[in-house]
């Protein structure tokens, strides 16, 4: 089944008389009939899914207009204005976009604050009656992680995640489509895709990569071509028929949700609808990547016998190393950073991070280490700890798909670590350690590993989320 989204809202509101500098979301309360009329034009043009006029209706962006206390009212009204335009089969996607601030360590917005902001908006959109949560036009993978986790925890709605990629195929903060897809799939997104920034010619390669990487439905909403500055005004040059001509190519690579972003109008959506209606090719069979992959913000490392050996650098571990322990205890992290750079230069594809210094706040130290290293090196991280709080701090701070080092068959480890791995989209390293220690025979170790795997699957993890360290002992 192929679904058609609507097109741009902001330019339509301006055409309807909205003054420059006015808060678009305030129209949901003050002039809902104008918003509904725009939605109705898109419905009449053939859109199956209407996006609410709530793109910037989070408390941080609304502060600019003195409206930060009206998040719930504006978002609920946005859904109502959309619902008034829709027929019984039209779905409503509650639109959520960026806060407009960079998240730490790129900026000063903490993960927890961003999470709370997105949770507040998502809850209001669900209360208003939205059918989906649409997180769109996001340029930072860490912000998308916060928004997706908040929406999953706050609502029961399907969640669509759309990143914005430039004409170089990466987001502003450096994430490529494959990395984004792997992270968002592991975090539990229901539909992934891309919107805004560029036109269909630039987004087609992005769509191809997304479709090859994951089995999830793919959603693409391009601008009406690349923006041009004409007479001091931004113009999107692509006409409806020209833009619609790209739609069969997106459907051929596996996209099942298509629509328009900046510069698109009801005429563009009508042309897209016509292309979708006459498309007759059989749906593309997609499997996604079935092997294990870890990512940083900007790089994917694939693991398996068909790929090059991935060396894990394990020198960021203070056990038996007084200078490194002191560096961590004194909150300097100079040696930590030097070790990271040296290991990557020496060929490490993944870095193990252990903050196991006695009598310190390991969670705070892990958060600091992971945050600093995510800015310093581009390789995935392995969070090495026996402390549950430190594990969550590391997984939360890492803008990618990390490895949990490690999960044994000890009851507390299964009960605490597996849910965190599932929540934050991490892979786990399984260790055949039972409550009584390391079994002596291979058969006993296999039995222990099977126990871990059973618990991992019960927690919602997948085969590609699991790695095994067999703990093979030396002969001598």
Short mmCIF file of C-alpha atoms in Angstrom, two decimals:
data_model
loop_
_atom_site.label_atom_id
_atom_site.label_comp_id
_atom_site.label_asym_id
_atom_site.label_seq_id
_atom_site.Cartn_x
_atom_site.Cartn_y
_atom_site.Cartn_z
CA UNK A 1 0.00 0.00 0.00
CA UNK A 2 1.28 3.46 -0.92
CA UNK A 3 0.25 6.54 1.07
CA UNK A 4 0.40 10.20 0.07
CA UNK A 5 1.28 12.94 2.54
CA UNK A 6 0.24 16.55 2.12
CA UNK A 7 2.54 19.45 1.25
CA UNK A 8 3.83 22.69 2.78
CA UNK A 9 1.89 24.58 5.43
CA UNK A 10 3.92 27.73 6.18
CA UNK A 11 3.81 29.20 2.68
CA UNK A 12 0.11 28.37 2.44
CA UNK A 13 -0.56 30.30 5.67
CA UNK A 14 1.40 33.26 4.32
CA UNK A 15 -0.64 33.14 1.14
CA UNK A 16 -3.75 33.16 3.32
CA UNK A 17 -2.63 36.41 4.94
CA UNK A 18 -0.52 35.39 7.93
CA UNK A 19 1.80 38.34 8.76
CA UNK A 20 5.57 37.89 8.73
CA UNK A 21 6.89 37.12 12.20
CA UNK A 22 3.57 35.74 13.42
CA UNK A 23 3.49 32.39 15.19
CA UNK A 24 2.02 29.90 12.67
CA UNK A 25 0.77 27.57 15.40
CA UNK A 26 -1.25 30.37 17.02
CA UNK A 27 -3.57 30.23 14.01
CA UNK A 28 -4.79 26.88 15.39
CA UNK A 29 -6.50 28.80 18.19
CA UNK A 30 -7.13 32.22 16.69
CA UNK A 31 -8.08 31.31 13.11
CA UNK A 32 -8.63 27.55 12.99
CA UNK A 33 -10.90 27.90 9.97
CA UNK A 34 -7.93 29.14 7.91
CA UNK A 35 -5.82 26.12 8.93
CA UNK A 36 -8.70 23.75 8.25
CA UNK A 37 -9.25 25.26 4.81
CA UNK A 38 -5.61 24.59 3.89
CA UNK A 39 -5.83 21.01 5.16
CA UNK A 40 -9.05 20.53 3.17
CA UNK A 41 -7.34 21.60 -0.04
CA UNK A 42 -4.72 18.90 0.50
CA UNK A 43 -7.39 16.30 1.28
CA UNK A 44 -9.22 17.25 -1.90
CA UNK A 45 -5.91 16.90 -3.78
CA UNK A 46 -5.66 13.27 -2.70
CA UNK A 47 -3.57 13.28 0.48
CA UNK A 48 -4.06 10.20 2.68
CA UNK A 49 -2.18 11.72 5.63
CA UNK A 50 -2.49 15.30 6.84
CA UNK A 51 0.25 16.85 8.98
CA UNK A 52 -0.85 19.07 11.83
CA UNK A 53 0.12 22.74 11.99
CA UNK A 54 2.31 22.05 15.02
CA UNK A 55 5.79 21.96 13.47
CA UNK A 56 7.26 24.41 15.99
CA UNK A 57 4.76 23.95 18.82
CA UNK A 58 7.28 22.94 21.47
CA UNK A 59 7.93 25.04 24.53
CA UNK A 60 11.45 26.12 23.46
CA UNK A 61 10.38 27.50 20.08
CA UNK A 62 7.19 28.95 21.52
CA UNK A 63 9.24 30.98 24.02
CA UNK A 64 10.08 33.30 21.11
CA UNK A 65 6.40 34.28 20.96
CA UNK A 66 5.74 34.23 24.70
CA UNK A 67 3.61 31.11 24.25
CA UNK A 68 5.65 28.46 26.06
CA UNK A 69 2.84 27.82 28.53
CA UNK A 70 0.35 27.00 25.75
CA UNK A 71 1.96 23.87 24.32
CA UNK A 72 -0.96 21.59 25.09
CA UNK A 73 -3.63 23.98 23.83
CA UNK A 74 -1.84 24.75 20.56
CA UNK A 75 -1.12 21.11 19.73
CA UNK A 76 -4.60 19.86 20.61
CA UNK A 77 -6.08 22.66 18.51
CA UNK A 78 -3.77 21.70 15.63
CA UNK A 79 -5.18 18.18 15.58
CA UNK A 80 -8.74 19.45 15.77
CA UNK A 81 -8.18 21.84 12.87
CA UNK A 82 -6.82 18.97 10.79
CA UNK A 83 -9.58 16.58 11.82
CA UNK A 84 -12.22 19.08 10.71
CA UNK A 85 -10.88 18.82 7.17
CA UNK A 86 -10.54 15.05 6.97
CA UNK A 87 -12.78 12.28 5.80
CA UNK A 88 -13.16 8.99 7.68
CA UNK A 89 -10.16 7.37 5.96
CA UNK A 90 -7.73 10.29 6.20
CA UNK A 91 -5.06 9.91 8.88
CA UNK A 92 -3.52 12.72 10.89
CA UNK A 93 0.19 12.94 11.64
CA UNK A 94 1.06 15.07 14.63
CA UNK A 95 4.03 17.12 13.46
CA UNK A 96 7.02 17.60 15.79
CA UNK A 97 10.23 19.27 14.74
CA UNK A 98 13.45 20.59 16.21
CA UNK A 99 13.72 22.76 19.30
CA UNK A 100 16.02 25.08 17.36
CA UNK A 101 18.87 24.49 19.82
CA UNK A 102 21.79 22.12 19.47
CA UNK A 103 22.03 19.35 22.02
CA UNK A 104 25.05 18.83 24.22
CA UNK A 105 27.92 18.50 23.57
CA UNK A 106 27.32 20.35 20.28
CA UNK A 107 25.23 22.92 22.17
CA UNK A 108 23.78 23.60 25.60
CA UNK A 109 20.52 21.65 25.44
CA UNK A 110 20.70 18.56 27.64
CA UNK A 111 19.25 15.23 26.58
CA UNK A 112 16.85 15.21 29.52
CA UNK A 113 15.52 18.71 28.78
CA UNK A 114 15.00 17.86 25.10
CA UNK A 115 13.29 14.61 26.12
CA UNK A 116 10.86 16.50 28.38
CA UNK A 117 10.11 19.08 25.68
CA UNK A 118 9.30 16.42 23.09
CA UNK A 119 7.32 14.31 25.57
CA UNK A 120 5.11 17.28 26.39
CA UNK A 121 4.29 17.93 22.74
CA UNK A 122 3.79 14.28 21.82
CA UNK A 123 1.38 13.77 24.72
CA UNK A 124 -0.68 16.76 23.61
CA UNK A 125 -0.86 15.53 20.02
CA UNK A 126 -2.07 12.13 21.18
CA UNK A 127 -4.61 13.78 23.47
CA UNK A 128 -5.87 15.78 20.52
CA UNK A 129 -6.48 12.61 18.53
CA UNK A 130 -3.53 12.26 16.15
CA UNK A 131 -3.05 8.91 14.40
CA UNK A 132 0.75 9.15 14.09
CA UNK A 133 3.58 11.10 15.66
CA UNK A 134 5.70 12.57 12.86
CA UNK A 135 9.16 13.74 13.96
CA UNK A 136 10.46 15.67 10.97
CA UNK A 137 13.15 17.98 9.62
CA UNK A 138 15.68 16.87 12.23
CA UNK A 139 19.36 17.53 11.44
CA UNK A 140 20.94 16.02 14.58
CA UNK A 141 20.74 12.31 15.30
CA UNK A 142 20.95 12.89 19.05
CA UNK A 143 17.94 15.20 18.94
CA UNK A 144 16.04 12.59 16.95
CA UNK A 145 16.98 9.97 19.57
CA UNK A 146 15.58 12.17 22.34
CA UNK A 147 12.38 12.89 20.41
CA UNK A 148 11.79 9.26 19.46
CA UNK A 149 12.40 7.96 22.98
CA UNK A 150 10.10 10.64 24.40
CA UNK A 151 7.31 9.87 21.93
CA UNK A 152 7.59 6.12 22.55
CA UNK A 153 7.44 6.58 26.31
CA UNK A 154 4.61 9.11 26.22
CA UNK A 155 2.26 7.83 23.53
CA UNK A 156 1.02 4.58 22.03
CA UNK A 157 1.00 5.94 18.49
CA UNK A 158 3.08 4.77 15.51
CA UNK A 159 6.10 7.03 15.10
CA UNK A 160 7.50 8.34 11.81
CA UNK A 161 11.08 9.66 11.92
CA UNK A 162 12.29 11.89 9.07
CA UNK A 163 15.82 13.29 9.07
CA UNK A 164 16.94 16.14 6.80
CA UNK A 165 19.97 15.47 4.59
CA UNK A 166 21.94 17.97 2.54
CA UNK A 167 23.04 17.58 -1.05
CA UNK A 168 26.17 15.81 0.24
CA UNK A 169 23.97 13.00 1.60
CA UNK A 170 24.58 13.85 5.26
CA UNK A 171 22.78 15.84 7.92
CA UNK A 172 24.22 19.12 9.15
CA UNK A 173 25.82 17.26 12.07
CA UNK A 174 27.32 14.60 9.82
CA UNK A 175 24.99 11.60 9.92
CA UNK A 176 24.66 9.51 6.76
CA UNK A 177 21.41 7.70 5.81
CA UNK A 178 22.65 4.20 6.67
CA UNK A 179 23.73 5.22 10.15
CA UNK A 180 20.47 7.07 10.79
CA UNK A 181 18.43 4.10 9.59
CA UNK A 182 20.26 1.58 11.77
CA UNK A 183 19.97 3.74 14.88
CA UNK A 184 16.29 4.59 14.39
CA UNK A 185 15.34 1.01 13.57
CA UNK A 186 17.06 -0.25 16.72
CA UNK A 187 15.34 2.45 18.78
CA UNK A 188 11.92 1.28 17.61
CA UNK A 189 10.78 3.76 14.96
CA UNK A 190 7.82 2.48 12.94
CA UNK A 191 8.54 4.39 9.72
CA UNK A 192 11.74 6.18 8.75
CA UNK A 193 12.58 8.59 6.00
CA UNK A 194 13.73 12.04 4.97
CA UNK A 195 12.20 15.41 4.26
CA UNK A 196 13.09 19.01 3.48
CA UNK A 197 16.47 20.62 2.65
CA UNK A 198 16.71 19.30 -0.91
CA UNK A 199 14.67 18.24 -3.92
CA UNK A 200 13.77 14.78 -5.20
CA UNK A 201 16.96 14.38 -7.25
CA UNK A 202 19.07 14.71 -4.10
CA UNK A 203 16.76 12.57 -1.93
CA UNK A 204 16.51 9.61 -4.31
CA UNK A 205 19.98 8.25 -3.33
CA UNK A 206 19.04 8.73 0.32
CA UNK A 207 15.85 6.73 -0.21
CA UNK A 208 17.82 3.94 -1.90
CA UNK A 209 20.20 3.65 1.06
CA UNK A 210 17.38 3.70 3.61
CA UNK A 211 15.49 0.98 1.73
CA UNK A 212 18.59 -1.23 1.50
CA UNK A 213 19.42 -0.82 5.18
CA UNK A 214 16.15 -1.55 6.97
CA UNK A 215 12.91 -3.39 6.38
CA UNK A 216 10.81 -0.58 7.87
CA UNK A 217 8.48 1.44 5.64
CA UNK A 218 10.25 4.40 4.01
CA UNK A 219 8.81 7.92 3.84
CA UNK A 220 10.13 10.68 1.55
CA UNK A 221 8.89 14.27 1.38
CA UNK A 222 11.15 16.37 -0.84
CA UNK A 223 11.12 20.10 -1.44
CA UNK A 224 9.90 21.36 -4.78
CA UNK A 225 13.47 21.43 -6.06
CA UNK A 226 16.52 23.19 -4.68
CA UNK A 227 15.72 26.66 -3.33
CA UNK A 228 16.73 29.70 -5.37
CA UNK A 229 17.00 33.30 -4.18
CA UNK A 230 15.11 35.48 -6.65
CA UNK A 231 14.49 39.15 -5.92
CA UNK A 232 15.36 38.65 -2.27
CA UNK A 233 12.80 35.87 -1.93
CA UNK A 234 13.34 32.11 -1.61
CA UNK A 235 11.69 30.29 -4.50
CA UNK A 236 11.27 26.57 -5.07
CA UNK A 237 11.30 26.13 -8.85
CA UNK A 238 9.93 22.63 -9.46
CA UNK A 239 6.46 22.56 -10.99
CA UNK A 240 3.87 19.92 -9.96
CA UNK A 241 4.25 17.63 -13.00
CA UNK A 242 8.04 17.87 -12.90
CA UNK A 243 8.11 16.87 -9.24
CA UNK A 244 5.55 14.12 -9.66
CA UNK A 245 7.65 12.55 -12.42
CA UNK A 246 10.12 11.49 -9.72
CA UNK A 247 7.52 9.56 -7.72
CA UNK A 248 7.74 6.24 -9.66
CA UNK A 249 11.50 6.20 -9.02
CA UNK A 250 10.94 6.54 -5.28
CA UNK A 251 8.33 3.80 -5.36
CA UNK A 252 10.65 1.56 -7.38
CA UNK A 253 13.33 1.68 -4.66
CA UNK A 254 10.81 0.76 -1.98
CA UNK A 255 9.23 3.93 -0.59
CA UNK A 256 5.65 3.51 0.56
CA UNK A 257 5.01 7.04 1.89
CA UNK A 258 5.51 10.05 -0.41
CA UNK A 259 4.55 13.68 -0.22
CA UNK A 260 5.92 17.19 -0.36
CA UNK A 261 7.77 19.65 1.83
CA UNK A 262 8.84 23.27 1.23
CA UNK A 263 7.48 24.86 -1.92
CA UNK A 264 4.85 22.19 -2.55
CA UNK A 265 1.19 23.07 -2.92
CA UNK A 266 -2.10 21.22 -3.35
CA UNK A 267 -1.31 21.12 -7.08
CA UNK A 268 1.93 19.25 -6.35
CA UNK A 269 0.09 16.76 -4.14
CA UNK A 270 -2.58 16.23 -6.79
CA UNK A 271 0.12 15.44 -9.35
CA UNK A 272 1.83 13.06 -6.91
CA UNK A 273 -1.52 11.39 -6.22
CA UNK A 274 -2.04 10.82 -9.94
CA UNK A 275 1.37 9.13 -10.25
CA UNK A 276 0.69 6.91 -7.25
CA UNK A 277 -2.71 5.88 -8.58
CA UNK A 278 -1.31 4.68 -11.89
CA UNK A 279 1.74 2.94 -10.39
CA UNK A 280 1.35 -0.79 -10.96
CA UNK A 281 4.71 -2.41 -10.22
CA UNK A 282 4.82 -5.18 -7.63
CA UNK A 283 6.02 -4.14 -4.15
CA UNK A 284 9.77 -4.48 -3.68
CA UNK A 285 10.82 -7.29 -1.34
CA UNK A 286 13.17 -5.86 1.28
CA UNK A 287 15.00 -7.62 4.11
CA UNK A 288 17.25 -4.91 5.53
CA UNK A 289 20.65 -5.65 7.03
CA UNK A 290 20.58 -8.87 9.03
CA UNK A 291 24.11 -8.69 10.44
CA UNK A 292 25.23 -6.77 13.51
CA UNK A 293 26.25 -3.16 13.02
CA UNK A 294 27.38 -0.50 15.46
CA UNK A 295 27.46 3.21 14.72
CA UNK A 296 28.75 6.52 15.94
CA UNK A 297 26.97 9.72 14.94
CA UNK A 298 28.63 9.63 11.53
CA UNK A 299 29.99 6.14 10.88
CA UNK A 300 28.75 2.55 10.69
CA UNK A 301 30.90 -0.48 11.51
CA UNK A 302 29.54 -3.81 10.27
CA UNK A 303 30.45 -6.99 12.13
CA UNK A 304 30.51 -10.51 10.71
CA UNK A 305 32.60 -13.04 8.87
CA UNK A 306 31.99 -11.31 5.54
CA UNK A 307 33.46 -8.02 6.82
CA UNK A 308 36.98 -6.99 7.85
CA UNK A 309 38.01 -7.80 11.41
CA UNK A 310 36.96 -4.98 13.72
CA UNK A 311 39.53 -4.27 16.42
CA UNK A 312 38.13 -3.04 19.74
CA UNK A 313 40.49 -0.69 21.56
CA UNK A 314 40.37 -1.50 25.26
CA UNK A 315 42.90 0.88 26.78
CA UNK A 316 40.31 3.26 28.28
CA UNK A 317 40.13 1.06 31.37
CA UNK A 318 41.58 2.24 34.70
CA UNK A 319 42.01 -1.27 36.14
CA UNK A 320 45.66 -1.51 37.25
CA UNK A 321 46.50 1.87 35.70
CA UNK A 322 47.05 4.49 38.39
CA UNK A 323 47.60 7.46 36.06
CA UNK A 324 44.41 6.82 34.09
CA UNK A 325 42.44 6.23 37.30
CA UNK A 326 43.69 9.55 38.68
CA UNK A 327 42.85 11.30 35.40
CA UNK A 328 39.26 10.08 35.69
CA UNK A 329 38.99 10.67 39.44
CA UNK A 330 40.22 14.26 39.05
CA UNK A 331 37.75 14.86 36.20
CA UNK A 332 40.56 15.77 33.80
CA UNK A 333 40.00 13.20 31.03
CA UNK A 334 43.24 14.20 29.32
CA UNK A 335 44.63 10.66 29.30
CA UNK A 336 41.21 9.30 28.32
CA UNK A 337 41.23 11.47 25.20
CA UNK A 338 44.87 10.70 24.35
CA UNK A 339 44.17 6.97 24.61
CA UNK A 340 41.14 7.32 22.37
CA UNK A 341 43.03 9.17 19.64
CA UNK A 342 46.01 6.82 19.82
CA UNK A 343 43.84 3.72 19.50
CA UNK A 344 41.90 5.08 16.54
CA UNK A 345 45.15 6.05 14.82
CA UNK A 346 46.40 2.51 15.43
CA UNK A 347 43.35 1.05 13.68
CA UNK A 348 40.72 0.51 16.38
CA UNK A 349 37.25 0.38 14.80
CA UNK A 350 35.43 0.47 18.16
CA UNK A 351 36.49 1.94 21.50
CA UNK A 352 35.69 0.29 24.83
CA UNK A 353 35.01 2.82 27.62
CA UNK A 354 35.35 1.78 31.25
CA UNK A 355 35.08 4.24 34.15
CA UNK A 356 35.47 1.68 36.92
CA UNK A 357 37.35 3.84 39.43
CA UNK A 358 36.45 3.10 43.07
CA UNK A 359 34.60 5.74 45.09
CA UNK A 360 33.56 8.00 42.21
CA UNK A 361 30.23 8.72 40.58
CA UNK A 362 30.63 6.28 37.70
CA UNK A 363 27.47 7.46 35.96
CA UNK A 364 28.73 11.05 35.83
CA UNK A 365 32.16 9.91 34.69
CA UNK A 366 30.69 7.72 31.96
CA UNK A 367 28.46 10.54 30.75
CA UNK A 368 31.46 12.87 30.56
CA UNK A 369 33.65 10.31 28.80
CA UNK A 370 31.07 9.32 26.22
CA UNK A 371 30.10 12.93 25.51
CA UNK A 372 33.72 14.00 25.07
CA UNK A 373 34.69 10.99 22.95
CA UNK A 374 31.67 11.34 20.67
CA UNK A 375 33.04 14.75 19.68
CA UNK A 376 36.65 13.59 19.43
CA UNK A 377 36.50 10.35 17.41
CA UNK A 378 34.10 8.97 14.80
CA UNK A 379 34.08 5.32 15.85
CA UNK A 380 31.32 3.48 17.75
CA UNK A 381 31.73 3.00 21.50
CA UNK A 382 31.41 -0.03 23.74
CA UNK A 383 30.04 0.88 27.19
CA UNK A 384 31.99 -1.31 29.60
CA UNK A 385 30.48 -1.34 33.10
CA UNK A 386 28.78 -3.43 35.76
CA UNK A 387 26.96 -0.35 37.08
CA UNK A 388 23.40 0.08 35.79
CA UNK A 389 23.35 3.86 36.26
CA UNK A 390 26.67 4.21 34.42
CA UNK A 391 25.36 2.07 31.57
CA UNK A 392 22.27 4.21 31.11
CA UNK A 393 24.31 7.41 31.34
CA UNK A 394 26.63 6.17 28.61
CA UNK A 395 23.87 4.90 26.32
CA UNK A 396 21.86 8.10 26.71
CA UNK A 397 24.85 10.33 25.94
CA UNK A 398 26.06 8.39 22.90
CA UNK A 399 24.62 9.68 19.57
CA UNK A 400 24.70 6.32 17.84
CA UNK A 401 24.27 2.58 18.34
CA UNK A 402 26.63 1.40 21.06
CA UNK A 403 27.68 -2.01 22.33
CA UNK A 404 26.89 -3.02 25.91
CA UNK A 405 29.91 -4.77 27.41
CA UNK A 406 28.55 -7.02 28.73
CA UNK A 407 25.54 -9.18 29.70
CA UNK A 408 25.98 -12.40 31.64
CA UNK A 409 23.35 -14.86 32.87
CA UNK A 410 23.35 -13.41 36.37
CA UNK A 411 19.74 -12.50 37.21
CA UNK A 412 20.38 -8.85 38.08
CA UNK A 413 22.34 -8.30 34.87
CA UNK A 414 19.57 -9.82 32.75
CA UNK A 415 16.88 -7.84 34.54
CA UNK A 416 18.64 -4.47 34.39
CA UNK A 417 20.89 -4.42 31.32
CA UNK A 418 18.65 -6.01 28.69
CA UNK A 419 15.81 -3.43 29.00
CA UNK A 420 18.35 -0.61 28.74
CA UNK A 421 19.88 -2.14 25.61
CA UNK A 422 16.42 -2.40 24.07
CA UNK A 423 15.40 1.12 25.08
CA UNK A 424 18.51 2.81 23.68
CA UNK A 425 18.91 0.59 20.62
CA UNK A 426 22.23 -0.93 21.67
CA UNK A 427 23.79 -4.27 20.81
CA UNK A 428 24.94 -6.54 23.63
CA UNK A 429 27.99 -8.70 24.19
CA UNK A 430 26.85 -12.01 25.69
CA UNK A 431 29.21 -13.63 28.21
CA UNK A 432 28.72 -17.29 29.23
CA UNK A 433 28.95 -16.51 32.94
CA UNK A 434 26.43 -18.14 35.24
CA UNK A 435 25.65 -17.07 38.83
CA UNK A 436 28.26 -19.60 39.93
CA UNK A 437 30.96 -18.28 37.60
CA UNK A 438 32.39 -19.43 34.26
CA UNK A 439 31.34 -23.01 33.41
CA UNK A 440 34.18 -25.40 32.68
CA UNK A 441 32.80 -27.23 29.65
CA UNK A 442 31.77 -25.96 26.24
CA UNK A 443 28.33 -27.56 26.55
CA UNK A 444 27.69 -25.74 29.83
CA UNK A 445 28.76 -22.44 28.31
CA UNK A 446 26.46 -22.94 25.33
CA UNK A 447 23.59 -23.58 27.73
CA UNK A 448 24.36 -20.34 29.58
CA UNK A 449 24.48 -18.37 26.34
CA UNK A 450 21.14 -19.84 25.28
CA UNK A 451 19.68 -18.57 28.53
CA UNK A 452 20.96 -15.05 27.78
CA UNK A 453 19.59 -15.22 24.24
CA UNK A 454 16.16 -16.33 25.47
CA UNK A 455 16.01 -13.43 27.90
CA UNK A 456 17.26 -11.01 25.23
CA UNK A 457 14.54 -12.03 22.79
CA UNK A 458 11.95 -11.76 25.55
CA UNK A 459 13.16 -8.18 26.15
CA UNK A 460 12.57 -7.39 22.47
CA UNK A 461 16.12 -7.64 21.14
CA UNK A 462 16.83 -9.17 17.72
CA UNK A 463 19.46 -11.64 16.50
CA UNK A 464 21.48 -8.78 14.99
CA UNK A 465 21.62 -7.16 18.43
CA UNK A 466 23.66 -10.01 19.92
CA UNK A 467 27.40 -10.72 19.91
CA UNK A 468 29.18 -13.50 21.79
CA UNK A 469 32.44 -13.64 23.69
CA UNK A 470 32.97 -17.38 24.22
CA UNK A 471 35.56 -16.76 26.99
CA UNK A 472 37.95 -19.27 25.47
CA UNK A 473 40.73 -19.90 27.97
CA UNK A 474 44.39 -20.37 27.15
CA UNK A 475 45.83 -23.88 27.22
CA UNK A 476 48.71 -23.00 29.57
#
